[in-house]
MMTF fields as JSON, N, C-alpha, C and O atoms, coordinates in Angstrom:
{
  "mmtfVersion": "1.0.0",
  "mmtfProducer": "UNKNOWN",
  "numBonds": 195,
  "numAtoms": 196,
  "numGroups": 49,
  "numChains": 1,
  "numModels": 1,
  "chainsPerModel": [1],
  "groupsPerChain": [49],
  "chainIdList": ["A"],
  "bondAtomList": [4, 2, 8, 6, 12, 10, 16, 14, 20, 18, 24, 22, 28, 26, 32, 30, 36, 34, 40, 38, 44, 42, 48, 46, 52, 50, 56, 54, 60, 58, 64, 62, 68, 66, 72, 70, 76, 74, 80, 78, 84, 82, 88, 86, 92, 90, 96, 94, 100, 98, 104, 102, 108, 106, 112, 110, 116, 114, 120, 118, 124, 122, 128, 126, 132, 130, 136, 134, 140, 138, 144, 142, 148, 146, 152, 150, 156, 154, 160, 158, 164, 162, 168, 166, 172, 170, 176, 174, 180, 178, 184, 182, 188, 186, 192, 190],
  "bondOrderList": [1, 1, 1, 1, 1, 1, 1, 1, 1, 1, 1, 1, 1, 1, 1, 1, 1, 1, 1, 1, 1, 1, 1, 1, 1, 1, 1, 1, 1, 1, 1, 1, 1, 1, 1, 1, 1, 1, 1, 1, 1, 1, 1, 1, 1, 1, 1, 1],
  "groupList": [{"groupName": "UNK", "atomNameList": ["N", "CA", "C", "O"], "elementList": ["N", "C", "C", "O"], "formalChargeList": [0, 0, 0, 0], "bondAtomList": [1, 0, 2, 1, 3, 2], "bondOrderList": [1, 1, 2], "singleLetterCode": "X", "chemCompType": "L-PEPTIDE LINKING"}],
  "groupTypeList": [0, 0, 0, 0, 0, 0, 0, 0, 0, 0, 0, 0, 0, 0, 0, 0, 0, 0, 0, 0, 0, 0, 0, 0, 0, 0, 0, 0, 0, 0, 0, 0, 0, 0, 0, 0, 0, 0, 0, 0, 0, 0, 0, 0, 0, 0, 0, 0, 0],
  "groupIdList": [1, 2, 3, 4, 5, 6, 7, 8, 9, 10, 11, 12, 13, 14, 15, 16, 17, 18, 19, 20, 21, 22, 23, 24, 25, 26, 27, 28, 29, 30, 31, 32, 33, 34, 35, 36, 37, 38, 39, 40, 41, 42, 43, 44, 45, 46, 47, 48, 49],
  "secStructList": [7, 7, 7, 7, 7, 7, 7, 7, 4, 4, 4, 1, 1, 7, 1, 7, 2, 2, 2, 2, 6, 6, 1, 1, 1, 1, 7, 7, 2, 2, 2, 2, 2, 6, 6, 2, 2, 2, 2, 2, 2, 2, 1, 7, 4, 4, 4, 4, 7],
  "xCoordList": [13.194, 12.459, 12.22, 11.903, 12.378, 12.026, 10.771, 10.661, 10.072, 8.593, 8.595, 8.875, 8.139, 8.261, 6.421, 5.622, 5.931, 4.612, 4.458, 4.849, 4.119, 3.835, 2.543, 1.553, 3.033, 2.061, 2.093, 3.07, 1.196, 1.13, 1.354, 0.586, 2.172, 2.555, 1.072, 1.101, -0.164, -1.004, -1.911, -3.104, -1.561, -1.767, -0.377, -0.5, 0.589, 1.238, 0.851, 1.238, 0.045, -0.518, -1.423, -1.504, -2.325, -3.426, -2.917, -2.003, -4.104, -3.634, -3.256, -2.389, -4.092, -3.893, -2.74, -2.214, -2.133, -0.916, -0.679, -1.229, 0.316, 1.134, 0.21, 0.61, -1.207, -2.114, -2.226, -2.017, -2.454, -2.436, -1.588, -1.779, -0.204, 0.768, 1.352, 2.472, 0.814, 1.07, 0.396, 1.009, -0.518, -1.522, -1.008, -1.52, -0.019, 0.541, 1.456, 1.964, 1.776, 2.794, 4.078, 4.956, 4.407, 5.131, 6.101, 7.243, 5.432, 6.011, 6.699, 6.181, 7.975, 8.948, 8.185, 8.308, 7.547, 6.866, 7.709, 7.527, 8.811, 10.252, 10.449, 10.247, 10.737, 11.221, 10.417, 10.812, 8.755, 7.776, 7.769, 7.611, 8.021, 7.336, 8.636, 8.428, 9.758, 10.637, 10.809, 11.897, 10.288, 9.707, 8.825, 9.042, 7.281, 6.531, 6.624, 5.84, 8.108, 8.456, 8.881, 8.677, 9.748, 10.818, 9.881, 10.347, 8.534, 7.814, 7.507, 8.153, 6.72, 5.999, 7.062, 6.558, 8.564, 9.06, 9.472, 9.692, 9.556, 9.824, 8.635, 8.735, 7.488, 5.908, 5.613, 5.299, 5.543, 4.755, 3.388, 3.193, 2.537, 1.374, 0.697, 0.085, 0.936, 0.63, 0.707, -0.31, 1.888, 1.975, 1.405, 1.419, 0.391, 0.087, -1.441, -2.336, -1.784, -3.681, -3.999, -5.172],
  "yCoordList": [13.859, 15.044, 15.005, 13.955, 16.179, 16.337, 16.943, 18.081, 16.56, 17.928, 17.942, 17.221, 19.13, 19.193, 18.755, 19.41, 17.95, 17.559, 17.592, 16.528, 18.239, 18.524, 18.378, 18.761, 17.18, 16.38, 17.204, 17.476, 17.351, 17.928, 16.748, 15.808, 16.624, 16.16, 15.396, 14.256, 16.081, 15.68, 14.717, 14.515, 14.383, 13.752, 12.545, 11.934, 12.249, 11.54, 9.992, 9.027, 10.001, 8.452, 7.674, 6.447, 8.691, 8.566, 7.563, 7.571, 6.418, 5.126, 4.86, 4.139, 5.592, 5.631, 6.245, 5.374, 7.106, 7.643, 6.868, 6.866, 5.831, 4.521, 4.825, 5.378, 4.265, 4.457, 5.769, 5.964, 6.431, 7.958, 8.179, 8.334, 8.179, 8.777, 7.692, 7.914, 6.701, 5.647, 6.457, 6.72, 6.646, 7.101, 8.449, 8.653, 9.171, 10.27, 9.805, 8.722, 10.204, 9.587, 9.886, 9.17, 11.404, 11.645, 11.345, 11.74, 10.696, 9.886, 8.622, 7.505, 8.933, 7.361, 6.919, 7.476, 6.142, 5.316, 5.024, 5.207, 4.402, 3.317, 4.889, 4.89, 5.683, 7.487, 7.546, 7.664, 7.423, 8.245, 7.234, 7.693, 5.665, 4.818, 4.828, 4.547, 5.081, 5.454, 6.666, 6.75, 7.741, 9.39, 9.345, 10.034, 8.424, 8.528, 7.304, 7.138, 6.404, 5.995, 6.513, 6.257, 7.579, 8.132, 9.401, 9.744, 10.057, 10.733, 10.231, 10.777, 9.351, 8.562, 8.252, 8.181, 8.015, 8.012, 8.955, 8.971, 9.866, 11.639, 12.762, 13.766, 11.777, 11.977, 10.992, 10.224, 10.469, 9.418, 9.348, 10.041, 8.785, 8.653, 9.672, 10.712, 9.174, 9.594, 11.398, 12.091, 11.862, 13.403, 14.251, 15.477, 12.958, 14.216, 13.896, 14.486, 12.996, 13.285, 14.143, 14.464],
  "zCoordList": [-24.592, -24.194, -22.695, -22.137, -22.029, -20.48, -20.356, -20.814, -19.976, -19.33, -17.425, -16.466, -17.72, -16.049, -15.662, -16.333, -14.876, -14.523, -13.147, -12.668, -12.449, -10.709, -10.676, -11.299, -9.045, -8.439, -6.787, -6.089, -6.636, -4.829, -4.026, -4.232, -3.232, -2.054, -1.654, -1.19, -1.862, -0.955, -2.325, -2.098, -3.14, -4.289, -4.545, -5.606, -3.902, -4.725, -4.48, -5.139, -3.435, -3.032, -3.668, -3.62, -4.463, -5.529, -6.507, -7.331, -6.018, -7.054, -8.536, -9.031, -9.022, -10.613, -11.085, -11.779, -11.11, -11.588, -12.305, -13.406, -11.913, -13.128, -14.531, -15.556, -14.241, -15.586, -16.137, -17.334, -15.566, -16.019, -16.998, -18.204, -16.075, -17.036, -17.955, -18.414, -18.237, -19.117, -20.528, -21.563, -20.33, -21.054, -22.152, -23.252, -21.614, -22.113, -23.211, -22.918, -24.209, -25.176, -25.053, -25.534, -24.137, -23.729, -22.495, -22.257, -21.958, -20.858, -20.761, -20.742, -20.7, -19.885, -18.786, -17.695, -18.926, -18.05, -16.489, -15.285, -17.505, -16.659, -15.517, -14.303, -16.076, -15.193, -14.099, -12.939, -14.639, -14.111, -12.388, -11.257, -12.849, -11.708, -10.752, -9.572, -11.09, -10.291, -10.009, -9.438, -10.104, -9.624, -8.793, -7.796, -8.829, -8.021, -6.733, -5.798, -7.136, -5.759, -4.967, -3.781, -5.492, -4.909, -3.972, -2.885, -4.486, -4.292, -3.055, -2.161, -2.679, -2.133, -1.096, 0.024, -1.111, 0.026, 0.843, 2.054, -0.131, 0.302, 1.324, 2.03, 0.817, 1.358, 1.691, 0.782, 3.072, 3.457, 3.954, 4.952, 3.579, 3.479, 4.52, 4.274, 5.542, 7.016, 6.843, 6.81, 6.761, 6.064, 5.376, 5.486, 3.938, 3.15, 3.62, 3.015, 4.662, 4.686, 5.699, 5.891]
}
């Protein structure tokens, strides 16, 4: 299953995520932590504050 879940740019640095979306039953975990790396390099810190 795919779901689409949007994170704002100015949110993808926000620590918890990993746990968050662990938490969902619907979520590939393995997907999500390589999405919000990939996020996170696409947005660097400095950018979204």
């Amino acid at each position: 299953m795919h779901y689409t879940y949007v994170i704002d740019e100015s949110r993808v640095h926000e620590p918890d995520w990993i746990s968050h979306m662990d938490s969902k039953a619907w979520v590939d975990i393995m997907q999500f932590q390589s999405a919000i790396v990939s996020a996170r390099a696409l947005f660097p810190k400095s950018d979204c504050e």
